[in-house]
Amino acid sequence: MLDKRINHPLHEKEGKEICFSEASLQKVEQIISRYPKGKEKSALLPLLHIAQEEFEGYLSVDVMDYVAKILNIQPIEVYEVATFYSQYYLDPVGKHVIEICRTGPCAICGGEAMQAYLEKKLSVKEGETTTDGLFTLKAVECLGACGSAPVMQINTEFYEHLTFEKIDQILDELTKKAKEAKSEKSLWKEKFF
Amino acid sequence: MERKILLKHLDVPGIRTFGVFRSTGGYRSVEHALKNMTPDEVVEEVKESGLRGRGGAGFPAGMKWSFIDRKSNKPRYLICNADESEPGTFKDRYLMEKIPHLLIEGMICSCYALGANTGYIYVRGEYKYIIGILNEAIREAYDHGFLGKNILGSNYNLDIHVHSGAGAYICGEETALIESLEGKRGNPRIKPPFPAVVGLYGCPTVVNNVETLANIGFIVNHGGSEFARYGMGKSTGTKLISACGNINNPGVYEIELGLSVREFLYDPKYCGGIKNGKELKAVIAGGSSVPILPANLILQTAAGAERLMTYESLAEGGFVSGTMLGSGGFIVYDEDACIVRNTWNLARFYHHESCGQCSPCREGTGWMENVLHRIENGHGRQKDIDLLVSIASKIEGNTICPLGDAAAWPVASAIRHFRHEFEEHVLHPERCGRNEIGKLENVES
Ligand SMILES: Cc1cc2nc3c(=O)[nH]c(=O)nc-3n(C[C@H](O)[C@H](O)[C@H](O)COP(=O)(O)O)c2cc1C
Ligand code: SF4
Ligand code: FES
């Protein structure tokens, strides 16, 4: 079952009104217009994707309440959806979420070893975040790329035909990039981990 | 036998764009349907074609369309099911990535036939870049007057929107998909009423798979009877098969239904045989939900006939010695694969994806996962094997949606055909080294 515990971490939001950027608000409006009048709730899943991307990579209760307000629905209607779907994160995550596929077709093509390698390399278990806040490792179900197994997805990017060397390369690159651009965005995470 | 309907123009450079797609004859079916045919005539052609749903169940598309409630004066909807989460299946992604306009063209004809003025494409959340490709294709179609108001001066209006899921296999089930599209948890609805009568927002709705809809353009252009000349018997047309596992050439292939399984498996044009010169052990022919078959039964039926890639031939022998064409997710296992481990893996998948509404599915999938985990890890008992069979049989047929069956069949069929392997795991757990693969200490860095 996909049920996840709703967690309300002590983030420092007090006094700051949560609000989408101008660009996101336009997008939100456009998305809502795709559904008939009175059926705005249909926009909930896409809106949660946007919210998650904009607000630090996960859905805090405050963020969910904000989305509820936009769609004029009860907060509980947002919580019950956010807890059901595996792509919504209710806890803070690292800058990059690594989703390694663990389902049958990948597993018989070396997927299990890739997951173990990632756990070892990052010194985390499935579901955990590295101490530098850079990577969260998640084991996920079939990503629809079984023909190029083993497979992982980082953010929206698919990485296919994985080998240990390839994983080294990918992670090195992402680490290097993150070090070069220590943006505001990654700073907040250091407060958490 | 190399006749293609869907991927015919795959290799034309730039086929993803409107201009190139159009130059290969794209969108002609829309002009033809809107100018020369009534909606009912389109439905008739689809009936005549014998096209069966490509999402897994294989229900005749034309018949499904004819169930749509035409008397109610509510709006009607067409939803394209692009949730594609069945393990082993990746054909819809391929089609949408390479030739997105084929889907849009098919959807326009289909919406016209159904009298729908709005269509949604429900794409699984993991395919974010596909959403970008589809949005671009849709924008091009609007720009060229194939979507929007008064299409080609016909007075027919149609909008198509892309909608993103968020990671839930169950949302591929059509009523769960509708719930999800309404902004709710993906809990399947009890049928009847069927979506054709009470679907999205309580309105008449048809849900069809990506590949099903992509075939409609051809049927409108050439007629249902021409389509029916492809394939074999009641398995008309071609089918996209996504092949994966221990084979030389994993990938997506468009085959004419009727090709022999042996040819598909060993011909270098398709799978190209088993990787590393190993022996074939087993195949799951239609996505992880269909029964697994051992090498001898996938190549030949129990009666000794050559097994063919058709709905009928794969099903021959029922669940005793047959399987299903399903979604066309063709997963191949070589001699080294551990059936027990694979069965545990899939049981875990179904447990994880159960929506939890019905107790047989919610509890049964978890129970099967636990027992299989125990056997796989060397703590199994002899009676566990029969226990699994019994749990599977109690889930099957006793649930709201077919996910329960989909969870039961892989377990039941693995034990039916590979019972000795389960027994071996119980008696001599140390002999199978496969469960060591994922352990950290065995990973060399
Ligand atoms: C658990 C479950 C998952 C399903 N997943 C998909 C899917 O990912 N894609 C799909 O097209 N059909 C899927 N189906 C089948 C749909 O319910 C439905 O039959 C199909 O979309 C109808 O389209 P078709 O008639 O064109 O095949 C699934 C069914 C079940 C029970
Ligand atoms: S069979 Fe399983 S997935 Fe389907 S409705 Fe029941 S609990 Fe949910
Ligand atoms: S099993 Fe890994 S992508 Fe399908």
XYZ file of C-alpha atoms and ligand atoms in Angstrom:
681
model
C 0.000 0.000 0.000
C 1.162 3.453 -0.733
C 0.128 5.008 2.534
C 2.737 7.298 3.948
C 2.939 8.937 7.316
C 2.256 12.613 7.219
C 5.207 14.295 8.739
C 5.449 17.897 9.659
C 9.103 18.791 10.030
C 9.995 21.929 11.899
C 10.777 24.019 8.929
C 11.350 27.695 9.237
C 8.385 29.056 7.442
C 6.819 31.260 10.081
C 5.892 34.641 8.895
C 6.555 33.669 5.294
C 3.422 33.278 3.270
C 3.756 30.339 0.874
C 3.135 31.505 -2.650
C 3.872 30.227 -6.135
C 6.096 32.341 -8.345
C 4.459 34.469 -11.020
C 5.479 31.944 -13.698
C 4.059 29.013 -11.744
C 0.832 30.857 -11.086
C 0.350 31.319 -14.803
C 1.002 27.636 -15.335
C -1.441 26.782 -12.558
C -4.135 28.866 -14.147
C -3.537 27.254 -17.489
C -3.733 23.768 -15.975
C -6.960 24.496 -14.133
C -8.530 25.724 -17.369
C -8.138 22.249 -18.882
C -10.954 20.909 -16.750
C -14.643 21.797 -16.827
C -16.011 24.514 -14.558
C -16.638 23.111 -11.114
C -14.170 20.264 -11.658
C -11.059 22.221 -10.734
C -10.055 19.497 -8.311
C -8.875 17.536 -11.349
C -5.867 19.836 -11.397
C -4.705 18.511 -8.036
C -2.105 15.982 -9.221
C -0.382 18.328 -11.681
C -0.456 21.139 -9.118
C 1.189 18.990 -6.489
C 3.973 18.228 -8.969
C 4.531 21.933 -9.486
C 4.370 22.637 -5.759
C 6.845 19.917 -4.965
C 9.256 21.215 -7.531
C 8.948 24.797 -6.384
C 8.968 24.264 -2.634
C 12.146 22.456 -1.785
C 11.359 19.113 -3.351
C 8.714 17.845 -0.958
C 5.195 18.567 0.192
C 5.019 20.027 3.663
C 1.651 20.367 5.324
C 1.786 24.119 4.743
C 2.369 23.594 1.049
C -0.495 21.120 0.824
C -2.771 23.565 2.640
C -1.761 26.236 0.153
C -2.675 23.986 -2.777
C -6.010 23.208 -1.105
C -6.706 26.912 -0.908
C -5.909 27.453 -4.579
C -8.312 24.714 -5.628
C -10.890 25.645 -3.045
C -10.971 22.147 -1.540
C -10.464 20.816 1.987
C -6.871 20.200 3.106
C -7.757 16.555 3.829
C -8.560 16.086 0.131
C -4.996 17.055 -0.651
C -3.450 14.943 2.123
C -5.263 11.812 1.034
C -3.955 12.222 -2.482
C -0.429 13.196 -1.475
C -0.155 10.093 0.707
C -1.391 7.765 -2.045
C 0.988 8.457 -4.916
C 4.596 7.397 -4.682
C 6.016 10.401 -6.510
C 5.005 12.856 -3.803
C 7.458 13.153 -0.972
C 6.191 14.143 2.434
C 9.599 14.456 4.014
C 12.519 16.592 2.973
C 14.679 14.979 0.313
C 18.137 15.596 -1.038
C 18.882 17.860 -3.951
C 18.714 14.880 -6.278
C 16.363 11.973 -5.751
C 17.803 8.810 -7.247
C 15.081 6.354 -8.127
C 16.542 2.958 -8.832
C 14.195 0.400 -10.373
C 13.868 -2.805 -8.380
C 11.132 -4.645 -10.282
C 11.503 -8.086 -11.927
C 12.799 -7.266 -15.427
C 15.460 -4.915 -14.044
C 16.243 -7.283 -11.179
C 17.155 -10.140 -13.548
C 19.423 -7.813 -15.510
C 21.555 -6.639 -12.594
C 19.239 -4.105 -10.961
C 19.692 -5.556 -7.486
C 23.436 -5.222 -7.682
C 23.061 -1.624 -8.850
C 20.893 -0.792 -5.859
C 23.384 -2.421 -3.517
C 26.190 -0.518 -5.182
C 24.371 2.781 -4.783
C 23.697 2.054 -1.115
C 27.322 1.269 -0.545
C 28.668 4.203 -2.500
C 26.363 6.724 -0.856
C 26.443 5.043 2.562
C 22.690 5.126 2.804
C 19.921 2.599 2.822
C 17.000 2.746 0.442
C 14.845 5.719 1.456
C 17.623 7.672 3.147
C 19.449 10.883 2.273
C 23.203 11.405 2.244
C 24.597 13.525 5.068
C 25.558 16.303 2.665
C 21.942 16.510 1.575
C 22.849 15.895 -2.026
C 21.218 12.546 -2.760
C 18.163 10.662 -1.597
C 18.037 7.034 -2.717
C 14.693 5.468 -3.442
C 13.952 2.014 -4.804
C 10.971 2.278 -7.127
C 8.836 -0.004 -9.254
C 9.127 -0.511 -13.014
C 9.920 2.761 -14.757
C 8.772 1.563 -18.169
C 12.282 1.274 -19.514
C 12.857 -2.453 -18.977
C 14.408 -2.803 -22.429
C 17.431 -0.868 -21.225
C 17.659 -2.462 -17.781
C 19.040 -1.793 -15.258
C 17.547 1.664 -15.055
C 17.337 4.618 -12.702
C 15.730 8.012 -12.883
C 17.167 11.148 -11.334
C 14.735 14.034 -11.358
C 13.238 13.742 -14.855
C 16.241 12.116 -16.491
C 16.412 8.385 -17.289
C 19.783 6.644 -16.954
C 19.787 3.312 -18.714
C 22.033 0.241 -19.163
C 23.592 0.992 -15.794
C 26.980 -0.340 -14.749
C 29.002 0.465 -11.645
C 31.281 2.690 -13.730
C 28.339 4.532 -15.184
C 26.907 5.165 -11.742
C 30.288 6.555 -10.625
C 30.318 8.891 -13.583
C 26.762 10.125 -13.120
C 27.135 10.782 -9.425
C 30.512 12.449 -9.827
C 29.081 14.789 -12.376
C 26.089 15.719 -10.250
C 28.313 16.225 -7.216
C 30.670 18.427 -9.166
C 27.844 20.550 -10.489
C 26.362 20.945 -7.042
C 29.686 22.081 -5.610
C 30.134 24.645 -8.349
C 26.745 26.173 -7.823
C 25.964 26.151 -4.167
C 22.718 27.889 -4.662
C 20.265 29.194 -2.119
C 18.273 26.146 -2.873
C 20.812 23.704 -1.561
C 21.655 25.824 1.479
C 18.344 25.283 3.197
C 18.896 21.583 3.075
C 22.084 21.845 5.054
C 20.013 23.105 7.913
C 18.083 19.875 7.863
C 20.655 17.181 7.638
C 5.884 -11.165 -42.878
C 6.994 -7.615 -42.364
C 3.869 -5.543 -42.689
C 3.626 -2.555 -40.426
C 0.865 -0.169 -39.480
C 2.204 1.868 -36.580
C 5.957 2.053 -37.035
C 5.993 2.159 -40.835
C 7.513 5.637 -40.929
C 9.613 5.284 -37.807
C 12.861 5.876 -39.635
C 11.794 9.003 -41.501
C 13.952 11.788 -40.039
C 11.906 14.326 -38.096
C 8.763 12.154 -37.979
C 8.098 13.552 -34.521
C 7.248 16.931 -36.027
C 3.947 17.855 -37.595
C 5.359 18.797 -40.992
C 7.198 15.544 -41.619
C 4.405 13.462 -40.152
C 1.906 15.189 -42.416
C 4.107 14.621 -45.481
C 3.927 10.870 -44.880
C 0.136 11.026 -45.084
C -0.475 11.981 -41.470
C -3.854 13.446 -40.448
C -5.455 12.340 -43.719
C -7.797 10.180 -41.684
C -9.061 13.250 -39.832
C -9.876 15.002 -43.115
C -11.544 11.859 -44.414
C -13.592 11.197 -41.276
C -14.759 14.777 -40.764
C -15.621 15.393 -44.408
C -16.893 12.048 -45.643
C -18.030 9.962 -42.697
C -20.613 10.120 -39.940
C -19.470 9.245 -36.426
C -21.428 5.991 -36.615
C -19.647 5.039 -39.805
C -16.315 5.418 -38.043
C -17.529 3.169 -35.222
C -18.671 0.602 -37.810
C -15.243 0.549 -39.450
C -13.569 0.020 -36.106
C -15.968 -2.829 -35.366
C -15.251 -4.347 -38.745
C -11.496 -4.102 -38.141
C -11.669 -6.487 -35.219
C -9.178 -4.232 -33.389
C -8.852 -5.401 -29.802
C -7.745 -3.232 -26.901
C -3.981 -3.153 -26.631
C -3.903 -2.233 -22.938
C -4.047 -5.800 -21.709
C -7.572 -7.146 -21.661
C -7.988 -7.361 -25.443
C -11.608 -6.243 -25.475
C -12.855 -5.348 -29.003
C -12.537 -1.585 -29.367
C -15.515 -1.106 -31.681
C -17.792 -2.950 -29.307
C -16.635 -0.847 -26.367
C -17.363 2.289 -28.379
C -20.839 1.117 -29.228
C -21.681 0.895 -25.506
C -21.245 4.634 -25.027
C -24.440 6.190 -23.801
C -25.639 8.291 -26.733
C -28.983 9.108 -25.204
C -27.752 11.093 -22.234
C -27.167 14.712 -23.101
C -24.112 14.948 -20.877
C -20.737 15.664 -22.438
C -18.758 12.595 -23.489
C -15.096 11.995 -22.897
C -12.305 9.957 -24.412
C -9.374 9.167 -22.165
C -6.166 7.791 -23.555
C -4.582 5.442 -21.051
C -0.859 6.197 -21.122
C -0.226 5.071 -17.576
C 1.866 2.119 -18.780
C 3.133 0.714 -15.506
C 2.837 -3.019 -16.103
C 6.334 -4.412 -15.486
C 7.898 -5.446 -18.773
C 5.808 -3.009 -20.825
C 7.357 0.027 -22.489
C 5.751 0.167 -25.913
C 3.438 3.135 -25.348
C 6.354 5.251 -24.221
C 8.183 4.291 -27.408
C 5.247 5.151 -29.618
C 4.613 8.509 -27.937
C 8.268 9.421 -27.955
C 8.884 8.541 -31.609
C 5.588 9.307 -33.386
C 3.381 11.339 -31.031
C 1.174 12.601 -33.867
C -0.025 9.084 -34.595
C -1.732 9.090 -31.212
C -3.167 12.594 -31.635
C -4.485 11.734 -35.101
C -6.096 8.541 -33.778
C -7.600 10.403 -30.856
C -9.207 13.041 -33.066
C -10.924 10.378 -35.200
C -11.946 8.477 -32.073
C -13.358 11.532 -30.320
C -15.300 12.386 -33.464
C -16.698 8.848 -33.579
C -17.734 9.007 -29.931
C -19.097 12.532 -30.087
C -16.597 13.712 -27.499
C -15.413 17.314 -27.462
C -12.714 16.775 -24.873
C -10.009 14.148 -24.686
C -7.432 13.587 -21.979
C -4.167 11.707 -22.202
C -3.339 10.335 -18.762
C 0.435 9.851 -18.720
C 2.261 8.187 -15.852
C 4.144 10.761 -13.803
C 7.518 9.170 -14.434
C 7.296 9.972 -18.162
C 7.781 13.714 -17.700
C 9.721 14.211 -20.913
C 6.974 12.404 -22.829
C 4.523 14.972 -21.522
C 6.683 17.651 -23.135
C 6.691 15.800 -26.453
C 2.918 15.330 -26.383
C 2.248 18.949 -25.476
C 4.375 20.063 -28.385
C 2.545 17.725 -30.787
C -0.812 18.946 -29.519
C 0.247 22.571 -29.957
C 1.245 21.834 -33.552
C -2.098 20.172 -34.194
C -3.906 23.269 -32.865
C -1.718 25.530 -35.001
C -2.652 23.597 -38.121
C -6.338 23.556 -37.368
C -6.686 19.885 -36.456
C -7.691 20.713 -32.898
C -9.740 23.526 -31.450
C -12.931 25.058 -32.717
C -14.581 24.205 -36.017
C -11.918 21.730 -37.144
C -11.405 21.872 -40.936
C -14.624 23.822 -41.245
C -16.677 20.868 -40.059
C -18.291 22.550 -37.043
C -16.701 19.895 -34.883
C -14.814 21.178 -31.807
C -12.227 19.202 -29.909
C -9.702 19.907 -27.181
C -7.072 17.420 -26.084
C -5.150 17.838 -22.827
C -2.322 15.944 -21.232
C -2.729 14.974 -17.592
C 0.069 13.704 -15.410
C -0.222 10.865 -12.909
C 2.078 10.588 -9.933
C 3.301 7.056 -9.520
C 0.648 4.404 -8.904
C 0.328 1.252 -11.002
C -3.314 0.903 -10.063
C -4.169 4.092 -11.958
C -3.748 2.075 -15.165
C -7.010 0.347 -14.265
C -9.618 2.386 -16.076
C -11.895 3.325 -13.187
C -8.939 4.093 -10.902
C -7.598 6.251 -13.704
C -10.877 8.154 -13.838
C -10.811 8.701 -10.073
C -7.240 9.914 -10.355
C -8.121 12.256 -13.186
C -10.806 13.700 -10.933
C -8.068 14.557 -8.449
C -8.592 11.689 -6.023
C -6.818 8.577 -4.787
C -6.675 5.862 -7.417
C -9.289 3.561 -5.911
C -11.035 1.478 -8.584
C -14.807 1.723 -8.771
C -17.189 -1.176 -8.665
C -18.504 -2.041 -12.127
C -21.231 -1.770 -13.312
C -21.939 0.984 -14.024
C -19.272 0.907 -16.716
C -17.440 4.084 -17.727
C -19.310 4.092 -21.046
C -22.363 5.058 -19.008
C -20.959 6.656 -15.836
C -17.338 7.657 -16.318
C -15.380 10.870 -15.876
C -17.450 13.436 -13.892
C -20.325 10.961 -14.109
C -20.410 11.339 -17.896
C -20.167 8.682 -20.630
C -16.481 7.934 -21.102
C -14.305 5.602 -23.125
C -10.837 4.662 -21.905
C -8.479 3.230 -24.504
C -4.813 2.364 -24.555
C -2.297 4.475 -26.515
C -1.616 1.741 -29.045
C -5.312 1.027 -29.572
C -5.949 4.675 -30.450
C -2.864 4.945 -32.640
C -4.393 2.283 -34.924
C -7.570 4.254 -35.609
C -6.062 6.510 -38.295
C -5.164 3.510 -40.431
C -8.631 2.012 -39.990
C -10.324 5.252 -41.058
C -8.018 5.653 -44.055
C -8.082 2.115 -45.361
C -11.236 0.647 -43.872
C -11.781 -1.906 -41.170
C -11.658 -4.805 -43.586
C -8.186 -3.835 -44.781
C -6.984 -3.749 -41.173
C -8.500 -7.176 -40.621
C -6.344 -8.540 -43.453
C -3.391 -8.051 -41.165
C -2.858 -10.634 -38.467
C -4.578 -13.954 -38.025
C -8.150 -14.949 -37.240
C -9.580 -12.875 -34.415
C -6.158 -11.416 -33.682
C -6.259 -8.747 -36.342
C -3.624 -6.141 -37.064
C -0.157 -5.786 -35.691
C 1.023 -5.557 -32.093
C 3.815 -3.679 -30.447
C 5.809 -6.070 -28.310
C 8.280 -4.741 -25.783
C 10.884 -7.424 -25.259
C 13.208 -7.460 -22.271
C 15.106 -9.718 -19.926
C 17.929 -12.069 -20.860
C 17.861 -11.616 -24.640
C 20.303 -10.236 -27.179
C 18.098 -7.475 -28.602
C 15.734 -5.977 -26.051
C 13.463 -3.336 -27.542
C 10.082 -2.561 -29.062
C 8.985 -4.478 -32.162
C 5.898 -4.179 -34.285
C 4.940 -7.690 -35.329
C 2.043 -8.915 -37.371
C -0.080 -11.031 -35.076
C 0.461 -14.667 -36.008
C 4.255 -14.659 -35.946
C 5.532 -17.742 -34.143
C 6.923 -17.266 -30.656
C 10.026 -19.175 -31.725
C 10.726 -16.774 -34.562
C 10.122 -13.764 -32.368
C 12.436 -15.128 -29.717
C 15.301 -16.330 -31.888
C 15.258 -14.323 -35.112
C 17.971 -11.621 -35.153
C 15.305 -9.211 -36.458
C 13.578 -9.485 -33.077
C 14.902 -10.750 -29.737
C 17.872 -12.461 -31.355
C 18.015 -15.363 -28.945
C 19.126 -15.743 -25.358
C 22.015 -13.615 -24.149
C 25.460 -15.096 -23.584
C 24.505 -18.308 -25.347
C 22.422 -19.493 -22.399
C 19.375 -21.709 -22.513
C 15.820 -20.391 -22.360
C 14.127 -21.138 -19.059
C 10.832 -19.273 -19.037
C 8.861 -16.419 -20.574
C 6.232 -14.053 -19.258
C 4.593 -13.181 -22.550
C 2.239 -10.303 -21.809
C 3.448 -8.194 -18.904
C 4.100 -9.334 -15.349
C 0.432 -10.075 -14.622
C 0.035 -12.994 -16.999
C 1.040 -16.563 -16.129
C 4.698 -17.466 -16.602
C 5.388 -20.384 -18.948
C 8.419 -22.682 -19.032
C 10.459 -22.943 -22.246
C 8.678 -25.978 -23.650
C 5.179 -24.534 -23.178
C 5.935 -21.085 -24.559
C 7.311 -22.526 -27.798
C 4.624 -25.194 -28.179
C 1.162 -25.727 -26.782
C 0.562 -28.755 -24.576
C -1.061 -30.363 -27.606
C 2.169 -29.950 -29.556
C 1.134 -27.117 -31.857
C 3.506 -24.261 -32.617
C 2.743 -21.372 -30.230
C 1.953 -18.155 -32.091
C 1.860 -14.526 -31.059
C -1.924 -14.213 -31.119
C -4.496 -13.723 -28.379
C -5.858 -17.220 -29.047
C -2.678 -19.235 -29.410
C -1.037 -17.830 -26.288
C -4.198 -18.561 -24.328
C -4.435 -22.119 -25.591
C -4.497 -24.563 -22.710
C -6.138 -22.013 -20.419
C -4.292 -21.385 -17.200
C -3.143 -24.990 -16.988
C -0.671 -24.722 -19.843
C -1.334 -21.383 -21.511
C -1.008 -17.685 -20.804
C -2.119 -14.364 -22.363
C -0.920 -11.801 -24.889
C -1.764 -9.098 -22.349
C -0.008 -5.790 -22.879
C 2.764 -7.286 -25.009
C 5.434 -7.039 -22.327
C 7.613 -10.009 -23.243
C 9.994 -10.902 -20.389
C 12.551 -13.623 -21.067
C 14.368 -15.628 -18.380
C 17.526 -17.628 -19.016
C 18.634 -20.801 -17.260
C 20.259 -18.848 -14.405
C 17.120 -16.990 -13.376
C 15.677 -17.966 -10.018
C 11.933 -18.397 -10.385
C 11.377 -18.199 -6.635
C 13.186 -14.897 -6.362
C 11.390 -13.500 -9.382
C 8.022 -14.584 -7.993
C 8.810 -12.944 -4.663
C 9.867 -9.774 -6.484
C 6.583 -9.595 -8.397
C 4.529 -10.433 -5.295
C 6.224 -7.520 -3.563
C 5.325 -5.312 -6.505
C 1.621 -6.186 -6.331
C 1.518 -5.776 -2.577
C 3.092 -2.350 -2.928
C 0.616 -1.356 -5.631
C -2.587 -2.701 -4.091
C -4.884 0.226 -3.364
C -6.088 -1.508 -0.217
C -9.831 -1.332 -0.763
C -10.583 -5.053 -0.686
C -9.294 -7.345 2.021
C -8.437 -10.349 -0.187
C -6.120 -8.171 -2.266
C -4.766 -5.960 0.495
C -4.067 -8.803 2.939
C -3.478 -11.565 0.434
C -0.796 -9.763 -1.548
C 1.087 -8.948 1.646
C 0.757 -12.497 2.900
C 2.064 -13.951 -0.361
C 4.977 -11.545 -0.292
C 5.888 -12.593 3.254
C 5.684 -16.315 2.577
C 7.711 -15.988 -0.618
C 10.273 -13.876 1.177
C 10.564 -16.603 3.790
C 11.072 -19.318 1.186
C 13.544 -17.241 -0.783
C 15.573 -16.555 2.319
C 15.840 -20.129 3.468
C 13.178 -20.209 6.172
C 10.453 -21.801 4.113
C 8.374 -24.791 5.115
C 7.074 -27.504 2.859
C 3.469 -26.547 3.506
C 4.184 -22.927 2.521
C 3.988 -23.904 -1.111
C 0.412 -25.119 -0.834
C -0.362 -22.161 1.373
C 0.643 -19.851 -1.471
C -1.572 -21.714 -3.908
C -4.435 -21.431 -1.481
C -3.971 -17.690 -0.876
C -3.750 -17.033 -4.605
C -6.957 -18.939 -5.245
C -8.747 -16.967 -2.556
C -7.741 -13.609 -3.990
C -8.618 -14.531 -7.558
C -12.100 -13.457 -8.550
C -12.907 -11.986 -5.139
C -11.869 -8.396 -5.608
C -13.214 -5.130 -6.985
C -10.669 -4.818 -9.768
C -8.451 -7.258 -11.656
C -5.289 -6.274 -9.752
C -6.123 -9.074 -7.347
C -6.091 -11.596 -10.197
C -2.962 -10.009 -11.596
C -1.244 -10.610 -8.276
C -2.500 -14.173 -7.922
C -1.696 -15.492 -11.400
C 2.089 -15.032 -11.377
C 2.351 -16.876 -8.056
C -0.033 -19.666 -8.988
C 1.563 -20.225 -12.388
C 5.136 -20.160 -11.067
C 4.270 -22.896 -8.577
C 2.330 -24.854 -11.192
C 5.259 -24.975 -13.597
C 8.256 -24.730 -11.281
C 7.105 -26.457 -8.114
C 10.390 -28.368 -7.900
C 12.260 -25.083 -7.579
C 10.148 -23.982 -4.658
C 10.657 -27.367 -3.004
C 14.375 -27.156 -3.621
C 14.430 -23.761 -1.922
C 12.661 -25.188 1.098
C 14.857 -28.299 1.364
C 18.232 -26.926 0.282
C 18.114 -23.144 0.479
C 21.889 -22.959 0.243
C 21.958 -24.401 -3.276
C 20.534 -21.354 -5.013
C 22.985 -18.498 -4.925
C 20.692 -15.975 -6.589
C 19.526 -14.342 -3.376
C 23.109 -13.289 -2.695
C 23.213 -10.954 -5.679
C 21.688 -7.978 -4.001
C 23.729 -8.261 -0.844
C 26.208 -5.518 -0.175
C 29.148 -7.698 0.664
C 28.912 -9.254 -2.772
C 29.163 -5.983 -4.588
C 32.657 -5.145 -5.634
C 33.510 -1.533 -5.841
C -4.128 -3.115 -12.345
C -4.370 -2.748 -13.763
C -3.458 -1.954 -14.434
C -3.671 -1.578 -15.751
N -2.752 -0.803 -16.367
C -2.970 -0.394 -17.639
C -2.038 0.459 -18.285
O -1.021 0.854 -17.717
N -2.306 0.855 -19.560
C -3.426 0.454 -20.214
O -3.625 0.834 -21.349
N -4.320 -0.363 -19.624
C -4.123 -0.791 -18.354
N -5.057 -1.588 -17.751
C -6.276 -1.950 -18.502
C -7.322 -0.850 -18.377
O -8.128 -1.099 -17.246
C -8.252 -0.807 -19.575
O -8.736 -2.087 -19.791
C -7.605 -0.330 -20.828
O -7.017 0.926 -20.657
C -8.608 -0.257 -21.913
O -8.003 0.121 -23.104
P -7.989 -0.843 -24.362
O -9.343 -1.447 -24.459
O -7.662 0.043 -25.478
O -6.949 -1.873 -24.086
C -4.832 -2.005 -16.422
C -5.743 -2.808 -15.752
C -5.525 -3.185 -14.451
C -6.517 -4.044 -13.765
S -8.294 -5.656 -6.104
Fe -6.669 -4.625 -4.965
S -6.145 -2.879 -6.221
Fe -8.128 -3.612 -6.971
S -9.637 -2.427 -5.810
Fe -9.259 -4.257 -4.611
S -7.602 -3.690 -3.180
Fe -7.654 -2.150 -4.783
S 11.533 -3.298 -14.489
Fe 12.912 -1.669 -14.363
S 12.166 -0.332 -15.876
Fe 10.761 -1.961 -15.969
